[in-house]
PDB file of C-alpha atoms in Angstrom:
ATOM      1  CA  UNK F1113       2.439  12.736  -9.708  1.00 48.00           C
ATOM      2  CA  UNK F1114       2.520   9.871 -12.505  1.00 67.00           C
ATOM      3  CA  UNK F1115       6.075  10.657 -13.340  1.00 77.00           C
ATOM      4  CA  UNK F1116       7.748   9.466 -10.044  1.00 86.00           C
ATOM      5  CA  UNK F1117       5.426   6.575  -9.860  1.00 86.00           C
ATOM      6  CA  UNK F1118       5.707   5.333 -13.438  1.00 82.00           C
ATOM      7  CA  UNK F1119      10.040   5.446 -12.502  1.00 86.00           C
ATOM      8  CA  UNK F1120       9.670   3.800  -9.142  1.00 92.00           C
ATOM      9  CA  UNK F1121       7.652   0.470 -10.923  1.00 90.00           C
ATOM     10  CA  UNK F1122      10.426   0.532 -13.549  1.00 89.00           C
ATOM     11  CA  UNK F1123      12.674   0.183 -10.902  1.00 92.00           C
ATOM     12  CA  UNK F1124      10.434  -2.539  -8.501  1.00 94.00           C
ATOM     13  CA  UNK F1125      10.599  -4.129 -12.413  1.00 92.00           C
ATOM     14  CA  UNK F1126      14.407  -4.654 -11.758  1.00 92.00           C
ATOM     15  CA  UNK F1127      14.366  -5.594  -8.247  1.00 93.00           C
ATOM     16  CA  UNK F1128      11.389  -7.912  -8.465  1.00 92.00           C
ATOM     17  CA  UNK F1129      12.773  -9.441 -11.652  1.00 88.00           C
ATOM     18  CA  UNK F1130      11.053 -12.734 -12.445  1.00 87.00           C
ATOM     19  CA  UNK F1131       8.977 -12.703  -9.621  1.00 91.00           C
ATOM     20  CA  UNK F1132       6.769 -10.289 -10.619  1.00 91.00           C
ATOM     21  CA  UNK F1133       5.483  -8.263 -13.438  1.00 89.00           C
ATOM     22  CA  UNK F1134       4.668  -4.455 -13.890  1.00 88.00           C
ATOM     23  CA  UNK F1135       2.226  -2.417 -15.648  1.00 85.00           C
ATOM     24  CA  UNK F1136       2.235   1.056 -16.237  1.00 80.00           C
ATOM     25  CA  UNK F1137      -1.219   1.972 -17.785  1.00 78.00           C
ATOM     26  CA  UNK F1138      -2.367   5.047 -18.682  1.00 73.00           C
ATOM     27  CA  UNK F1139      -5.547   6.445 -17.973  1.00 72.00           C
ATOM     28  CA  UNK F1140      -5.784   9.354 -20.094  1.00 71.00           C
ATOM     29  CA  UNK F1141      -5.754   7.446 -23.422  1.00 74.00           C
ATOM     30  CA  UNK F1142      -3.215   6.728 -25.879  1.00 81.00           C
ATOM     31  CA  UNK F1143      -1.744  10.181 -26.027  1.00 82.00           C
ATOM     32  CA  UNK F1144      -0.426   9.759 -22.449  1.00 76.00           C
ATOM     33  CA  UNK F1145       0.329   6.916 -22.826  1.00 79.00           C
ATOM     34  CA  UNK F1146       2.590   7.461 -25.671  1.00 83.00           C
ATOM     35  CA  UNK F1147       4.069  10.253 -23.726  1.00 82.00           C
ATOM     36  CA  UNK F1148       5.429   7.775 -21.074  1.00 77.00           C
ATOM     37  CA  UNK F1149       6.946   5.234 -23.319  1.00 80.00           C
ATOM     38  CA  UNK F1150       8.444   8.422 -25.686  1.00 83.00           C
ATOM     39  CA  UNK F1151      10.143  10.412 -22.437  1.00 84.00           C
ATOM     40  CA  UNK F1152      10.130   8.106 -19.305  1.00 80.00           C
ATOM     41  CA  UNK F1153      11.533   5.400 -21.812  1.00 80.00           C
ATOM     42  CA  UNK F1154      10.827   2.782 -19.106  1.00 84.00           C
ATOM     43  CA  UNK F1155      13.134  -0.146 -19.824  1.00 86.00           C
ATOM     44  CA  UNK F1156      11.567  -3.219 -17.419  1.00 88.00           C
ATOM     45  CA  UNK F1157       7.861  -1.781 -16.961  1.00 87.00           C
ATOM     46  CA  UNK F1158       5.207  -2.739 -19.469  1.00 85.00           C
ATOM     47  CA  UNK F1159       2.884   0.641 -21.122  1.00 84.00           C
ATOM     48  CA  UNK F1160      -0.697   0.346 -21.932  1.00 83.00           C
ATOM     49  CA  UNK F1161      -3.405   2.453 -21.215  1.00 81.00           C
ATOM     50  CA  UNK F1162      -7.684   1.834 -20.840  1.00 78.00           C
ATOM     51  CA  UNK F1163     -10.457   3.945 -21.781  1.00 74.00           C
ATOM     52  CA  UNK F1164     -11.998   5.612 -19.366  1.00 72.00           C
ATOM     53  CA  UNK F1165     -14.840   3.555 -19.625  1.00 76.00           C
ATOM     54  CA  UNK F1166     -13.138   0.529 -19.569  1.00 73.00           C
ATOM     55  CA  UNK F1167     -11.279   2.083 -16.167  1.00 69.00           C
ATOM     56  CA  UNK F1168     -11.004  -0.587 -13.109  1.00 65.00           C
ATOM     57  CA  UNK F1169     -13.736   0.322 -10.254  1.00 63.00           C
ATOM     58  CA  UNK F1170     -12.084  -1.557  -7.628  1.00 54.00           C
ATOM     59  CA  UNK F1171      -8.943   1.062  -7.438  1.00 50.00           C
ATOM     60  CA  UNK F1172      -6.637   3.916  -8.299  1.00 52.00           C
ATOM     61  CA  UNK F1173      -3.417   4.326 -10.298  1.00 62.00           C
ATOM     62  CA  UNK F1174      -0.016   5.228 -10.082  1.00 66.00           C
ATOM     63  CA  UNK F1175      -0.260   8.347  -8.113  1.00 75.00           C
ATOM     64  CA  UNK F1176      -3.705   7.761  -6.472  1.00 79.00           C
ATOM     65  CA  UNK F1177      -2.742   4.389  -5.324  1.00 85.00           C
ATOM     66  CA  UNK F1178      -1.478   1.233  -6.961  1.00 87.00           C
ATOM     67  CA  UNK F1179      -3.195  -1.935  -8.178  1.00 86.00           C
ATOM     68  CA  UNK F1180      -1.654  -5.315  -6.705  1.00 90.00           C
ATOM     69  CA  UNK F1181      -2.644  -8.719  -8.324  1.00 88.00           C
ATOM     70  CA  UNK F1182      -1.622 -12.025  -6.995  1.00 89.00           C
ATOM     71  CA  UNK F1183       0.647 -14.459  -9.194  1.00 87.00           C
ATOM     72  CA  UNK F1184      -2.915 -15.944 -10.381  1.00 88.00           C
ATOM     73  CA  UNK F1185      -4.258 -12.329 -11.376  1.00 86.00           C
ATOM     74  CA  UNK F1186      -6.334 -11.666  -8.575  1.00 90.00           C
ATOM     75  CA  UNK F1187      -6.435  -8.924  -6.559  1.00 88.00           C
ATOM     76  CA  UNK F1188      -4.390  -8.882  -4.061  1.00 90.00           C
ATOM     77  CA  UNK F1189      -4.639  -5.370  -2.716  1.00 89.00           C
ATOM     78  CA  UNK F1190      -6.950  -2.275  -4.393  1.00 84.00           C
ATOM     79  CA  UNK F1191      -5.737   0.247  -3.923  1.00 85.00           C
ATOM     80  CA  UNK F1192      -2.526   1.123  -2.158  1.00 90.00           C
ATOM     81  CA  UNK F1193      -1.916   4.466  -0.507  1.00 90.00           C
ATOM     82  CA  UNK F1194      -1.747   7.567  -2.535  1.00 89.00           C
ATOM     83  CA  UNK F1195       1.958   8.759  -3.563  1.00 90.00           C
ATOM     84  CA  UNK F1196       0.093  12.308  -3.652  1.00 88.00           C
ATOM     85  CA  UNK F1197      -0.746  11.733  -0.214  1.00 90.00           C
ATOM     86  CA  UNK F1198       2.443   9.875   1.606  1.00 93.00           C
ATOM     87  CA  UNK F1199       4.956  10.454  -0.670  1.00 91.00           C
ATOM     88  CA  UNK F1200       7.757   7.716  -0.420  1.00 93.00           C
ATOM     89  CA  UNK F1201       5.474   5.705   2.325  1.00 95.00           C
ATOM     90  CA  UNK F1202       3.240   4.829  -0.987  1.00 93.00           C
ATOM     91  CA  UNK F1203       6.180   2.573  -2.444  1.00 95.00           C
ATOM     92  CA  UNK F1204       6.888   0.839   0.917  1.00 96.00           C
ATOM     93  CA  UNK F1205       3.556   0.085   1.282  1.00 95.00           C
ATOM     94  CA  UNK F1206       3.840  -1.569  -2.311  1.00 95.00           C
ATOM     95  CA  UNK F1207       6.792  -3.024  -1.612  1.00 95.00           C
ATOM     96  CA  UNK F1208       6.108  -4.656   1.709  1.00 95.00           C
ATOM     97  CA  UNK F1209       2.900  -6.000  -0.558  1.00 95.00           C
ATOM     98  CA  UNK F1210       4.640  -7.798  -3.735  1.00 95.00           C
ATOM     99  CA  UNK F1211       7.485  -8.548  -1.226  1.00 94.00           C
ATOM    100  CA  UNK F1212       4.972 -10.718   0.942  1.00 94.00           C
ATOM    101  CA  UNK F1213       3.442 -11.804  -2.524  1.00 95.00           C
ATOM    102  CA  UNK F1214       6.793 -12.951  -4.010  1.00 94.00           C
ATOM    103  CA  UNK F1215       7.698 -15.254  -1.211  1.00 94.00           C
ATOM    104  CA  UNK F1216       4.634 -16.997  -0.611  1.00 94.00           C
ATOM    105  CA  UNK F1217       3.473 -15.090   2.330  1.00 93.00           C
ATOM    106  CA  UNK F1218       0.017 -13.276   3.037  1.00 91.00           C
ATOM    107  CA  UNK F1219      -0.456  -9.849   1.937  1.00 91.00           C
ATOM    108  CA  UNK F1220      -0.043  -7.702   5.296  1.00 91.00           C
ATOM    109  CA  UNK F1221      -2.828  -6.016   6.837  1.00 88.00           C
ATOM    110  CA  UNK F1222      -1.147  -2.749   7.368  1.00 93.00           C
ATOM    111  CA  UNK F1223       2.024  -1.776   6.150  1.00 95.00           C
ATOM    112  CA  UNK F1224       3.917   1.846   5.678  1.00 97.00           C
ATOM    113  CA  UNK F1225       1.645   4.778   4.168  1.00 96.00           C
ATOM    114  CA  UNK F1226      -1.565   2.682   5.686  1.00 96.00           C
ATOM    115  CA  UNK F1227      -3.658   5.287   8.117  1.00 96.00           C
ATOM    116  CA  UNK F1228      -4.940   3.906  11.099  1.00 97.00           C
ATOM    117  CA  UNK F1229      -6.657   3.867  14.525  1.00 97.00           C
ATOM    118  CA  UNK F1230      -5.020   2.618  17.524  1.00 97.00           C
ATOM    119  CA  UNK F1231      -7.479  -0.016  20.019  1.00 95.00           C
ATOM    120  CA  UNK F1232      -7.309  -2.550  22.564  1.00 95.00           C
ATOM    121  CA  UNK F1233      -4.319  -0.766  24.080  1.00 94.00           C
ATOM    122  CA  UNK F1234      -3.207  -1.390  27.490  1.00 92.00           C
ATOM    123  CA  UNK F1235      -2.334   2.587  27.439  1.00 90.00           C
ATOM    124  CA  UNK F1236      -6.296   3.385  27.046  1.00 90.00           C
ATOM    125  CA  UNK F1237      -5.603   6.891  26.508  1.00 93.00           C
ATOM    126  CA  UNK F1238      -3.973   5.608  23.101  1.00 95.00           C
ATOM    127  CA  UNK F1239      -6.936   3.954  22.021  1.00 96.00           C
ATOM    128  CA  UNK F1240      -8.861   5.577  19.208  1.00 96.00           C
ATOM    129  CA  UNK F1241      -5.552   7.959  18.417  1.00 97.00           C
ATOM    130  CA  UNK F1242      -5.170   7.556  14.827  1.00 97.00           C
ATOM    131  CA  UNK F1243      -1.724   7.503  13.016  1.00 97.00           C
ATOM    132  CA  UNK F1244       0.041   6.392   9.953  1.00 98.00           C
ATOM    133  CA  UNK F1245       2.498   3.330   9.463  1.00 98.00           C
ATOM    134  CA  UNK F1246       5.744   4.597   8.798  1.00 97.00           C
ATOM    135  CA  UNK F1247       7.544   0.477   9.290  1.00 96.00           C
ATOM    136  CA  UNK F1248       6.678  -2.435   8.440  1.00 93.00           C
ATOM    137  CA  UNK F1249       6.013  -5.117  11.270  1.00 93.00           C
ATOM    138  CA  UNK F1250       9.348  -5.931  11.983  1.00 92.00           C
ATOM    139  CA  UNK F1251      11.319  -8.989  13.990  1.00 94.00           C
ATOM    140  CA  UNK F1252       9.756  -7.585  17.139  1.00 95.00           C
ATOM    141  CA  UNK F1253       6.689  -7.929  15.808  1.00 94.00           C
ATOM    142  CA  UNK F1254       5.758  -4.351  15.717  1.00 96.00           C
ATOM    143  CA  UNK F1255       4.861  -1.912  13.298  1.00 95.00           C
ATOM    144  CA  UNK F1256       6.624   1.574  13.744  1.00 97.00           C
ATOM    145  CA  UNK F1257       3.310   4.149  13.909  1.00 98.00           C
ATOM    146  CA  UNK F1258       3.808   8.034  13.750  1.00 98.00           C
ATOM    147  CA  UNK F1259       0.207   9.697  15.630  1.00 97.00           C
ATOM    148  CA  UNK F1260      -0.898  12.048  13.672  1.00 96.00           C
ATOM    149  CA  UNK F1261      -1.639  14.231  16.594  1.00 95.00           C
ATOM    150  CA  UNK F1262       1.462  15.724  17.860  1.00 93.00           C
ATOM    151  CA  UNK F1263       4.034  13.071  15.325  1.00 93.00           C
ATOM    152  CA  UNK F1264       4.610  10.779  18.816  1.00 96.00           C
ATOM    153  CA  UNK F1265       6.332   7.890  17.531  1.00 97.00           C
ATOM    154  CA  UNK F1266       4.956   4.117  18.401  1.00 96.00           C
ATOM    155  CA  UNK F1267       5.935   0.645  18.132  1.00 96.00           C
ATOM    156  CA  UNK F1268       2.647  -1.274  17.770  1.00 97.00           C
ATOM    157  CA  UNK F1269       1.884  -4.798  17.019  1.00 96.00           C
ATOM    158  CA  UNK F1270      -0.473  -5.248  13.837  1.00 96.00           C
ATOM    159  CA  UNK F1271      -3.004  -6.544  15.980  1.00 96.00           C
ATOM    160  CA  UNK F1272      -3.506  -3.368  17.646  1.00 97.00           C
ATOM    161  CA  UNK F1273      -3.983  -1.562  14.550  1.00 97.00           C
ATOM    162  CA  UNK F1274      -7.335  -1.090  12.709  1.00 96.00           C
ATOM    163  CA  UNK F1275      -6.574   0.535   9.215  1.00 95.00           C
ATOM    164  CA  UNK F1276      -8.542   3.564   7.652  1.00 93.00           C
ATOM    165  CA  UNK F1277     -10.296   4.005   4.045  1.00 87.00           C
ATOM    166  CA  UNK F1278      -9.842   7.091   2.366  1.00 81.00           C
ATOM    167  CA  UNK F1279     -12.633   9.134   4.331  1.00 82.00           C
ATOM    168  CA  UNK F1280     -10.935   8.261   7.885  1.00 86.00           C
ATOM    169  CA  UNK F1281     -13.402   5.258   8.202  1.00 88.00           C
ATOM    170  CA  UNK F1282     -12.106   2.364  10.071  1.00 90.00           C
ATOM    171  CA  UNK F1283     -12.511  -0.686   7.780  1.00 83.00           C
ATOM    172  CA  UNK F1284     -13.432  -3.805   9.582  1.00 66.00           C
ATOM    173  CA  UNK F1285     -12.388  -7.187   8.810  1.00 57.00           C
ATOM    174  CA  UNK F1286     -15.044  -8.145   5.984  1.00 48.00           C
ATOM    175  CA  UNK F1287     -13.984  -4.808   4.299  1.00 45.00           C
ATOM    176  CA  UNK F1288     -10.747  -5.607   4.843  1.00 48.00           C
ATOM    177  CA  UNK F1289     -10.834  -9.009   3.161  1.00 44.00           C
ATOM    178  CA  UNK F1290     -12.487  -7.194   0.291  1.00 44.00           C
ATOM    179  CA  UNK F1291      -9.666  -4.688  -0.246  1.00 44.00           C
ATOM    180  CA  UNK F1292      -7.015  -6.556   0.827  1.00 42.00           C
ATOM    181  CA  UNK F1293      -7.486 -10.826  -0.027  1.00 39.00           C
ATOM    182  CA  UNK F1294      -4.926 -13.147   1.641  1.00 36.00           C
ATOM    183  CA  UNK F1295      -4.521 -10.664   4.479  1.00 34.00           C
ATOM    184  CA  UNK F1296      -3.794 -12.765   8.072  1.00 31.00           C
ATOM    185  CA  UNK F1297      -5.527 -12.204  11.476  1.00 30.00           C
ATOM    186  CA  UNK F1298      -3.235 -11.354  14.236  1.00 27.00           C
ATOM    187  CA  UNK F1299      -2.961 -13.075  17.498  1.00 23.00           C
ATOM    188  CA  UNK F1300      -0.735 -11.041  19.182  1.00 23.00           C
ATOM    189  CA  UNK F1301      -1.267  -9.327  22.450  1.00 28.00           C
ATOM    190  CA  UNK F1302      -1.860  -5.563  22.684  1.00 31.00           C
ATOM    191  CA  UNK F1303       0.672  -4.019  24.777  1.00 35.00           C
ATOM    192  CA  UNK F1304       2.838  -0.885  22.922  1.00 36.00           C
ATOM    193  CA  UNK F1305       6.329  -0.060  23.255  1.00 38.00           C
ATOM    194  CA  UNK F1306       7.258   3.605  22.600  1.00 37.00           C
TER     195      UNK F1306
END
């Protein structure tokens, strides 16, 4: 879990090279800690690690999810989705974050790895199917959506989308500004293309 996770940020470390900054900390103490800097020997990712009391309450890390501050050290987004949960769609979503983040853009809404529920769908037997976001809104203005009942693949715009907590709960818009400052409303009309 931690190992692929703590790699992939020394890598986004590269790629996002003076734009943004990243922190691998350790939440099993100093020991672990010690462990990544000794055999990971990340080369463009800071190590630290907190006590578990001093541990954030406003997210996960690594592979439960990642933490995403703003350039002013706010938080920009949680708690990302879980690598143990959507694999490779975890570092997308991150990426489509700090890639929004880096050039002046608001934090998206939903992005790949995000689970959601489909509404206000011309196709009303859509509406209330829940999926996952497997591409980012794209040129079209569409996010590609894979149902999770029976893997149909969707082209949706953002505006259609509602996205899910961790318990399946749709998060409205006030919990969404919690989680997720700087996100942007959607004006776009609902109509899908599959």
């Amino acid at each position: 879990g931690c190992w692929p996770c703590a790699e992939q940020m020394d890598r986004w470390a590269l790629e996002f090279a003076e734009r943004a900054a990243f922190i691998c900390v350790g939440c099993a103490g100093s020991s672990l800690a010690s462990t990544f800097v000794r055999d990971l020997k990340l080369k463009h990712t800071s190590v630290t690690y907190c006590a578990e009391s001093d541990m954030p309450s406003w997210g996960q890390l690594g592979c439960g999810g990642f933490i995403v501050l703003d350039g002013a050290g706010k938080v920009a987004h949680a708690k990302t989705s879980a690598f143990m949960q959507v694999r490779d769609l975890a570092f997308r979503h991150v990426e489509a974050l700090v890639g929004a983040l880096c050039a002046g853009a608001a934090v998206p809404r939903v992005a790949p790895g995000v689970f959601v529920v489909l509404h206000g769908l011309s196709s009303a037997e859509l509406n209330g199917a829940k999926g996952i976001v497997v591409e980012k809104e794209g040129p079209n203005g569409r996010c590609g959506v894979q149902l999770l009942a029976g893997g149909r693949s969707l082209a949706v715009k953002p505006a259609n989308l509602r996205a899910l907590d961790d318990d399946g709960n749709e998060l409205d818009d006030e919990t969404d500004r919690e989680h997720e400052h700087g996100h942007r409303e959607s004006t776009l009309a609902e109509e899908v293309e599959v």
